[in-house]
Amino acid sequence: MANEVIQNKDRAWDIASVQLLDKAEKDGISSAFTRREGQKGQGGFGKSGVCCKICHMGPCRITPKAPRGVCGANADTIVARNFLREVAGGTAAHSDHGRHLVLKLRSVAEGKGGDYVIKDEAAVRRGARAYGVPEEGRPVNEVAIDLCKIFIEEFSSQEETLATLKLAPEKQQKRWKNLGVEPFGIDRMVVESMHRTTMGVDHDYKNLLLHAFRTALADGWGGSRVASLVSDILFGTPNPVRSEVNLGILGKDTVNILVHGHEPALSEMLAVAAMDPEIKALAKAAGATDITLAGICCTANEVLMRHGIPVAGNFLQQELAVVTGAVEMLIVDVQCCMPSLPEIAAAYHTEIVSTTDMAKTVGAHHQAFDEHDALASAKGLIKRAIETYKRRDPAKVLIPDAKRPLVAGFSVEAIKYMLGGSFRASFRPLNDAIISGRIKGVVGIVGCNNPKQKLDAYMNILTRELIKADILVLKTGCAAIASAKEGMLTPEMALEAAGPGLKEICEAVGIPPVLHLGSCVDNSRILEAASEIIFEGGLGDDLAGLPAVGVAPEWMSEKAIAIGCYFVASGTDVILGNPFYTSGSENVSNFLAEETKNLFGASFYTEEDPLKAAELIHQLLDAKREKLGINKKSERKLLDMKDRRAHGV
Ligand code: SF4
Ligand code: MSK
């Protein structure tokens, strides 16, 4: 309806966001939620993926009257090219993040890392064993340097396939080899994607799409996997840790500093600097009681997983955090940081600080982070925030009374330990629970928020449905933060909502039914966990045979497309809560939804209704269980109208 007025309660699931949307309205602030209204009804062609501006004979768009672009490209070629460029963008983002970490590790291992050290020697040695680097009796720095050589080649290798692929089950490796989608170096894959999609090169949609999966594999079994491992080495492998979430974590009388983006290097140092007695004294001298350091998006997830630093919110809450009027400084690094932030901050006292030369924002204060003098840089930023605190206007402050406790920190190592104990850490109890049917399967719920959908609604409804039906849920990124805000990352609340089988297992081994595995690059941990299940035995030798599904309910980023592609290429079905921009080509859509089943044993589904998605997940898991010969008839009630009303859908 053209004049339909959208209520803020229909825009967001959590009360803190609704309150701040109301405040934004009063303060005359536009946000992604309201700007979205201005963009509605536009981009029909963009959505179908049939627009091309790859060369300047165009731009071209395909219509029934004009079925070919100026060069003769048809809808299949244009849609597939656009899709591949998106995958390349997502892969580049994750992998460049991984590259920065590898270079940092190398400088640390060479003794040139300034304030950074190798925090987790066990992770170095674990990594060395996985990649075949001799480690016994060797100094940790020497081993780390050798590992870095391999990691750097993961980016630069020209004709060698990625070493990280060898961490996958053999079946996957063979499948990738047979299909010719084993990636060479990540940089080559991304460059080749750009080359193939430029004017007059690759016009075969199948060939283009296969390269999309190949490029995505370079992300999941390359850049992202390496990023997670190197983060563990430098900053520590996550272990279960308690913390808090949502905008209510901001202090009324504290200097509030938020870190936002994806790269953990600066925020790790800020965590150290915020504890410094000299810095705390300065905050007190400015009239504050303390310093509150918290995070948004995946930088939040990184420091949450390792330090228990609270999470202020997920992607669509970045602007709302500023609208509280209680944030002194919002420090952005790379990815998912909105260019609108400085404009909103101008209405309050908040300072937006960009910290990396490759990611500047007009209106932000740019202070390039000196990695060689990291602690001093971090202290400098906090001192600046303390000065800003003096300018806070109490009349403009609204800190919602909304925060929840949470438990995060579930690396694969931590899960293994919890399942089996330190002497026999293993996935055996989980495999047995899946085989016996106490746990029906495992679902990874990942990805962003998107103002096209009510913030967090899909993620929260689906999560509840799944754990109620004895399905273990693994979460990362902004999806994990959604569950945290709902209270579902505390064992107490989640166990209450879990089905009897899942509850029994979780109580017996001491894990919650919803596990927070980390940031977006940590989706590679989900593949790692799935591989561990295969290696443990009893559930076949093929990731494609596992009763496991991935869901990206509210995704918006190119990175999510790359993640979806590497999940599918690894044999895991993926359900999208909103569709790809590929509907303009039946052939491309069919390839992604159907042909991938023959190639990889998995495919993409789109389901905009979370309850229908839950039904689809049951069907997919049942089919996998049937094939494995472990499906037992269990009574499953289909949702009736009463159930749907209870969910407010
Ligand atoms: Fe048009 Fe072809 Fe150029 Fe694309 S590459 S803009 S379809 S002429
Ligand atoms: S931060 S990519 S909005 S999950 Fe990783 Fe959230 Fe999506 Fe960014």
PDB file of N, CA, C and O in Angstrom, residues 494-540:
ATOM      1  N   ALA A 494      17.783 -21.306  26.854  1.00  0.00           N
ATOM      2  CA  ALA A 494      17.717 -22.141  25.658  1.00  0.00           C
ATOM      3  C   ALA A 494      17.296 -23.563  26.014  1.00  0.00           C
ATOM      4  O   ALA A 494      16.539 -24.195  25.284  1.00  0.00           O
ATOM      5  N   LEU A 495      17.771 -24.064  27.156  1.00  0.00           N
ATOM      6  CA  LEU A 495      17.408 -25.433  27.537  1.00  0.00           C
ATOM      7  C   LEU A 495      15.911 -25.554  27.774  1.00  0.00           C
ATOM      8  O   LEU A 495      15.296 -26.571  27.465  1.00  0.00           O
ATOM      9  N   GLU A 496      15.342 -24.492  28.322  1.00  0.00           N
ATOM     10  CA  GLU A 496      13.901 -24.502  28.567  1.00  0.00           C
ATOM     11  C   GLU A 496      13.113 -24.628  27.263  1.00  0.00           C
ATOM     12  O   GLU A 496      12.055 -25.248  27.218  1.00  0.00           O
ATOM     13  N   ALA A 497      13.677 -24.030  26.218  1.00  0.00           N
ATOM     14  CA  ALA A 497      12.972 -24.045  24.928  1.00  0.00           C
ATOM     15  C   ALA A 497      13.329 -25.259  24.082  1.00  0.00           C
ATOM     16  O   ALA A 497      12.706 -25.501  23.057  1.00  0.00           O
ATOM     17  N   ALA A 498      14.325 -26.032  24.523  1.00  0.00           N
ATOM     18  CA  ALA A 498      14.807 -27.139  23.688  1.00  0.00           C
ATOM     19  C   ALA A 498      13.913 -28.361  23.818  1.00  0.00           C
ATOM     20  O   ALA A 498      13.280 -28.589  24.860  1.00  0.00           O
ATOM     21  N   GLY A 499      13.876 -29.165  22.756  1.00  0.00           N
ATOM     22  CA  GLY A 499      13.158 -30.433  22.788  1.00  0.00           C
ATOM     23  C   GLY A 499      13.836 -31.409  23.739  1.00  0.00           C
ATOM     24  O   GLY A 499      14.996 -31.206  24.114  1.00  0.00           O
ATOM     25  N   PRO A 500      13.139 -32.495  24.102  1.00  0.00           N
ATOM     26  CA  PRO A 500      13.660 -33.397  25.140  1.00  0.00           C
ATOM     27  C   PRO A 500      14.991 -34.056  24.791  1.00  0.00           C
ATOM     28  O   PRO A 500      15.869 -34.185  25.645  1.00  0.00           O
ATOM     29  N   GLY A 501      15.160 -34.457  23.518  1.00  0.00           N
ATOM     30  CA  GLY A 501      16.398 -35.141  23.131  1.00  0.00           C
ATOM     31  C   GLY A 501      17.583 -34.205  23.201  1.00  0.00           C
ATOM     32  O   GLY A 501      18.622 -34.509  23.801  1.00  0.00           O
ATOM     33  N   LEU A 502      17.429 -33.024  22.599  1.00  0.00           N
ATOM     34  CA  LEU A 502      18.507 -32.036  22.588  1.00  0.00           C
ATOM     35  C   LEU A 502      18.834 -31.605  24.024  1.00  0.00           C
ATOM     36  O   LEU A 502      20.001 -31.488  24.405  1.00  0.00           O
ATOM     37  N   LYS A 503      17.783 -31.412  24.805  1.00  0.00           N
ATOM     38  CA  LYS A 503      17.963 -30.984  26.196  1.00  0.00           C
ATOM     39  C   LYS A 503      18.783 -32.025  26.976  1.00  0.00           C
ATOM     40  O   LYS A 503      19.734 -31.687  27.689  1.00  0.00           O
ATOM     41  N   GLU A 504      18.411 -33.286  26.781  1.00  0.00           N
ATOM     42  CA  GLU A 504      19.103 -34.361  27.498  1.00  0.00           C
ATOM     43  C   GLU A 504      20.601 -34.363  27.168  1.00  0.00           C
ATOM     44  O   GLU A 504      21.447 -34.409  28.057  1.00  0.00           O
ATOM     45  N   ILE A 505      20.904 -34.277  25.893  1.00  0.00           N
ATOM     46  CA  ILE A 505      22.321 -34.304  25.481  1.00  0.00           C
ATOM     47  C   ILE A 505      23.049 -33.059  25.985  1.00  0.00           C
ATOM     48  O   ILE A 505      24.146 -33.144  26.537  1.00  0.00           O
ATOM     49  N   CYS A 506      22.415 -31.904  25.799  1.00  0.00           N
ATOM     50  CA  CYS A 506      23.086 -30.658  26.204  1.00  0.00           C
ATOM     51  C   CYS A 506      23.349 -30.662  27.705  1.00  0.00           C
ATOM     52  O   CYS A 506      24.430 -30.251  28.151  1.00  0.00           O
ATOM     53  N   GLU A 507      22.387 -31.151  28.471  1.00  0.00           N
ATOM     54  CA  GLU A 507      22.597 -31.193  29.926  1.00  0.00           C
ATOM     55  C   GLU A 507      23.688 -32.194  30.289  1.00  0.00           C
ATOM     56  O   GLU A 507      24.520 -31.941  31.161  1.00  0.00           O
ATOM     57  N   ALA A 508      23.688 -33.328  29.575  1.00  0.00           N
ATOM     58  CA  ALA A 508      24.673 -34.370  29.900  1.00  0.00           C
ATOM     59  C   ALA A 508      26.097 -33.896  29.613  1.00  0.00           C
ATOM     60  O   ALA A 508      27.001 -34.148  30.405  1.00  0.00           O
ATOM     61  N   VAL A 509      26.303 -33.215  28.488  1.00  0.00           N
ATOM     62  CA  VAL A 509      27.681 -32.819  28.156  1.00  0.00           C
ATOM     63  C   VAL A 509      27.994 -31.371  28.524  1.00  0.00           C
ATOM     64  O   VAL A 509      29.137 -30.937  28.429  1.00  0.00           O
ATOM     65  N   GLY A 510      26.968 -30.639  28.912  1.00  0.00           N
ATOM     66  CA  GLY A 510      27.215 -29.270  29.383  1.00  0.00           C
ATOM     67  C   GLY A 510      27.386 -28.243  28.282  1.00  0.00           C
ATOM     68  O   GLY A 510      28.156 -27.294  28.428  1.00  0.00           O
ATOM     69  N   ILE A 511      26.705 -28.443  27.149  1.00  0.00           N
ATOM     70  CA  ILE A 511      26.720 -27.381  26.126  1.00  0.00           C
ATOM     71  C   ILE A 511      25.312 -26.826  25.960  1.00  0.00           C
ATOM     72  O   ILE A 511      24.333 -27.548  26.114  1.00  0.00           O
ATOM     73  N   PRO A 512      25.206 -25.528  25.635  1.00  0.00           N
ATOM     74  CA  PRO A 512      23.869 -24.991  25.361  1.00  0.00           C
ATOM     75  C   PRO A 512      23.357 -25.441  23.984  1.00  0.00           C
ATOM     76  O   PRO A 512      24.161 -25.823  23.131  1.00  0.00           O
ATOM     77  N   PRO A 513      22.057 -25.382  23.754  1.00  0.00           N
ATOM     78  CA  PRO A 513      21.498 -25.819  22.462  1.00  0.00           C
ATOM     79  C   PRO A 513      21.762 -24.852  21.315  1.00  0.00           C
ATOM     80  O   PRO A 513      21.563 -25.198  20.171  1.00  0.00           O
ATOM     81  N   VAL A 514      22.155 -23.620  21.651  1.00  0.00           N
ATOM     82  CA  VAL A 514      22.496 -22.644  20.609  1.00  0.00           C
ATOM     83  C   VAL A 514      23.929 -22.197  20.875  1.00  0.00           C
ATOM     84  O   VAL A 514      24.206 -21.599  21.918  1.00  0.00           O
ATOM     85  N   LEU A 515      24.818 -22.505  19.957  1.00  0.00           N
ATOM     86  CA  LEU A 515      26.241 -22.249  20.201  1.00  0.00           C
ATOM     87  C   LEU A 515      26.728 -21.091  19.333  1.00  0.00           C
ATOM     88  O   LEU A 515      26.541 -21.100  18.116  1.00  0.00           O
ATOM     89  N   HIS A 516      27.370 -20.124  19.965  1.00  0.00           N
ATOM     90  CA  HIS A 516      27.932 -18.972  19.259  1.00  0.00           C
ATOM     91  C   HIS A 516      29.369 -19.304  18.866  1.00  0.00           C
ATOM     92  O   HIS A 516      30.235 -19.421  19.719  1.00  0.00           O
ATOM     93  N   LEU A 517      29.597 -19.437  17.554  1.00  0.00           N
ATOM     94  CA  LEU A 517      30.924 -19.841  17.070  1.00  0.00           C
ATOM     95  C   LEU A 517      31.797 -18.675  16.644  1.00  0.00           C
ATOM     96  O   LEU A 517      32.964 -18.870  16.304  1.00  0.00           O
ATOM     97  N   GLY A 518      31.240 -17.456  16.585  1.00  0.00           N
ATOM     98  CA  GLY A 518      32.125 -16.331  16.288  1.00  0.00           C
ATOM     99  C   GLY A 518      31.637 -15.407  15.190  1.00  0.00           C
ATOM    100  O   GLY A 518      30.441 -15.233  14.985  1.00  0.00           O
ATOM    101  N   SER A 519      32.599 -14.816  14.492  1.00  0.00           N
ATOM    102  CA  SER A 519      32.301 -13.777  13.507  1.00  0.00           C
ATOM    103  C   SER A 519      32.008 -14.408  12.146  1.00  0.00           C
ATOM    104  O   SER A 519      31.926 -15.623  12.010  1.00  0.00           O
ATOM    105  N   CYS A 520      31.881 -13.550  11.116  1.00  0.00           N
ATOM    106  CA  CYS A 520      31.560 -14.069   9.772  1.00  0.00           C
ATOM    107  C   CYS A 520      32.651 -14.994   9.238  1.00  0.00           C
ATOM    108  O   CYS A 520      32.346 -16.005   8.625  1.00  0.00           O
ATOM    109  N   VAL A 521      33.930 -14.624   9.421  1.00  0.00           N
ATOM    110  CA  VAL A 521      34.972 -15.526   8.917  1.00  0.00           C
ATOM    111  C   VAL A 521      34.929 -16.855   9.661  1.00  0.00           C
ATOM    112  O   VAL A 521      35.389 -17.877   9.146  1.00  0.00           O
ATOM    113  N   ASP A 522      34.350 -16.855  10.852  1.00  0.00           N
ATOM    114  CA  ASP A 522      34.271 -18.092  11.629  1.00  0.00           C
ATOM    115  C   ASP A 522      33.198 -19.052  11.121  1.00  0.00           C
ATOM    116  O   ASP A 522      33.000 -20.125  11.705  1.00  0.00           O
ATOM    117  N   ASN A 523      32.521 -18.685  10.032  1.00  0.00           N
ATOM    118  CA  ASN A 523      31.664 -19.695   9.400  1.00  0.00           C
ATOM    119  C   ASN A 523      32.508 -20.888   8.980  1.00  0.00           C
ATOM    120  O   ASN A 523      32.000 -21.996   8.849  1.00  0.00           O
ATOM    121  N   SER A 524      33.797 -20.626   8.777  1.00  0.00           N
ATOM    122  CA  SER A 524      34.692 -21.742   8.471  1.00  0.00           C
ATOM    123  C   SER A 524      34.736 -22.717   9.656  1.00  0.00           C
ATOM    124  O   SER A 524      35.013 -23.899   9.481  1.00  0.00           O
ATOM    125  N   ARG A 525      34.451 -22.219  10.860  1.00  0.00           N
ATOM    126  CA  ARG A 525      34.428 -23.132  12.021  1.00  0.00           C
ATOM    127  C   ARG A 525      33.254 -24.114  11.901  1.00  0.00           C
ATOM    128  O   ARG A 525      33.304 -25.217  12.432  1.00  0.00           O
ATOM    129  N   ILE A 526      32.167 -23.666  11.256  1.00  0.00           N
ATOM    130  CA  ILE A 526      31.027 -24.574  11.083  1.00  0.00           C
ATOM    131  C   ILE A 526      31.443 -25.727  10.163  1.00  0.00           C
ATOM    132  O   ILE A 526      31.135 -26.892  10.423  1.00  0.00           O
ATOM    133  N   LEU A 527      32.184 -25.390   9.092  1.00  0.00           N
ATOM    134  CA  LEU A 527      32.680 -26.457   8.208  1.00  0.00           C
ATOM    135  C   LEU A 527      33.669 -27.354   8.954  1.00  0.00           C
ATOM    136  O   LEU A 527      33.710 -28.561   8.746  1.00  0.00           O
ATOM    137  N   GLU A 528      34.461 -26.720   9.811  1.00  0.00           N
ATOM    138  CA  GLU A 528      35.431 -27.492  10.597  1.00  0.00           C
ATOM    139  C   GLU A 528      34.686 -28.466  11.508  1.00  0.00           C
ATOM    140  O   GLU A 528      35.043 -29.649  11.601  1.00  0.00           O
ATOM    141  N   ALA A 529      33.608 -27.976  12.142  1.00  0.00           N
ATOM    142  CA  ALA A 529      32.826 -28.845  13.040  1.00  0.00           C
ATOM    143  C   ALA A 529      32.188 -29.979  12.241  1.00  0.00           C
ATOM    144  O   ALA A 529      32.209 -31.145  12.664  1.00  0.00           O
ATOM    145  N   ALA A 530      31.648 -29.650  11.056  1.00  0.00           N
ATOM    146  CA  ALA A 530      31.017 -30.689  10.228  1.00  0.00           C
ATOM    147  C   ALA A 530      32.061 -31.730   9.819  1.00  0.00           C
ATOM    148  O   ALA A 530      31.784 -32.939   9.824  1.00  0.00           O
ATOM    149  N   SER A 531      33.266 -31.274   9.501  1.00  0.00           N
ATOM    150  CA  SER A 531      34.326 -32.220   9.114  1.00  0.00           C
ATOM    151  C   SER A 531      34.697 -33.110  10.299  1.00  0.00           C
ATOM    152  O   SER A 531      34.924 -34.315  10.129  1.00  0.00           O
ATOM    153  N   GLU A 532      34.744 -32.529  11.489  1.00  0.00           N
ATOM    154  CA  GLU A 532      35.058 -33.320  12.693  1.00  0.00           C
ATOM    155  C   GLU A 532      34.034 -34.428  12.875  1.00  0.00           C
ATOM    156  O   GLU A 532      34.365 -35.536  13.298  1.00  0.00           O
ATOM    157  N   ILE A 533      32.773 -34.111  12.588  1.00  0.00           N
ATOM    158  CA  ILE A 533      31.717 -35.126  12.725  1.00  0.00           C
ATOM    159  C   ILE A 533      31.993 -36.283  11.758  1.00  0.00           C
ATOM    160  O   ILE A 533      31.892 -37.457  12.124  1.00  0.00           O
ATOM    161  N   ILE A 534      32.382 -35.947  10.528  1.00  0.00           N
ATOM    162  CA  ILE A 534      32.712 -36.994   9.547  1.00  0.00           C
ATOM    163  C   ILE A 534      33.925 -37.803  10.026  1.00  0.00           C
ATOM    164  O   ILE A 534      33.908 -39.028  10.036  1.00  0.00           O
ATOM    165  N   PHE A 535      34.977 -37.104  10.454  1.00  0.00           N
ATOM    166  CA  PHE A 535      36.200 -37.804  10.877  1.00  0.00           C
ATOM    167  C   PHE A 535      35.929 -38.715  12.082  1.00  0.00           C
ATOM    168  O   PHE A 535      36.567 -39.745  12.245  1.00  0.00           O
ATOM    169  N   GLU A 536      34.976 -38.312  12.907  1.00  0.00           N
ATOM    170  CA  GLU A 536      34.669 -39.099  14.105  1.00  0.00           C
ATOM    171  C   GLU A 536      34.060 -40.454  13.738  1.00  0.00           C
ATOM    172  O   GLU A 536      34.236 -41.454  14.431  1.00  0.00           O
ATOM    173  N   GLY A 537      33.343 -40.499  12.614  1.00  0.00           N
ATOM    174  CA  GLY A 537      32.825 -41.774  12.109  1.00  0.00           C
ATOM    175  C   GLY A 537      31.398 -42.074  12.525  1.00  0.00           C
ATOM    176  O   GLY A 537      30.878 -41.554  13.519  1.00  0.00           O
ATOM    177  N   GLY A 538      30.754 -42.915  11.706  1.00  0.00           N
ATOM    178  CA  GLY A 538      29.395 -43.362  12.013  1.00  0.00           C
ATOM    179  C   GLY A 538      28.327 -42.593  11.263  1.00  0.00           C
ATOM    180  O   GLY A 538      27.152 -42.963  11.299  1.00  0.00           O
ATOM    181  N   LEU A 539      28.728 -41.509  10.592  1.00  0.00           N
ATOM    182  CA  LEU A 539      27.732 -40.722   9.856  1.00  0.00           C
ATOM    183  C   LEU A 539      28.169 -40.539   8.395  1.00  0.00           C
ATOM    184  O   LEU A 539      27.943 -39.496   7.788  1.00  0.00           O
ATOM    185  N   GLY A 540      28.784 -41.582   7.864  1.00  0.00           N
ATOM    186  CA  GLY A 540      29.192 -41.542   6.463  1.00  0.00           C
ATOM    187  C   GLY A 540      30.515 -40.819   6.282  1.00  0.00           C
ATOM    188  O   GLY A 540      31.146 -40.375   7.251  1.00  0.00           O
TER     189      GLY A 540
END
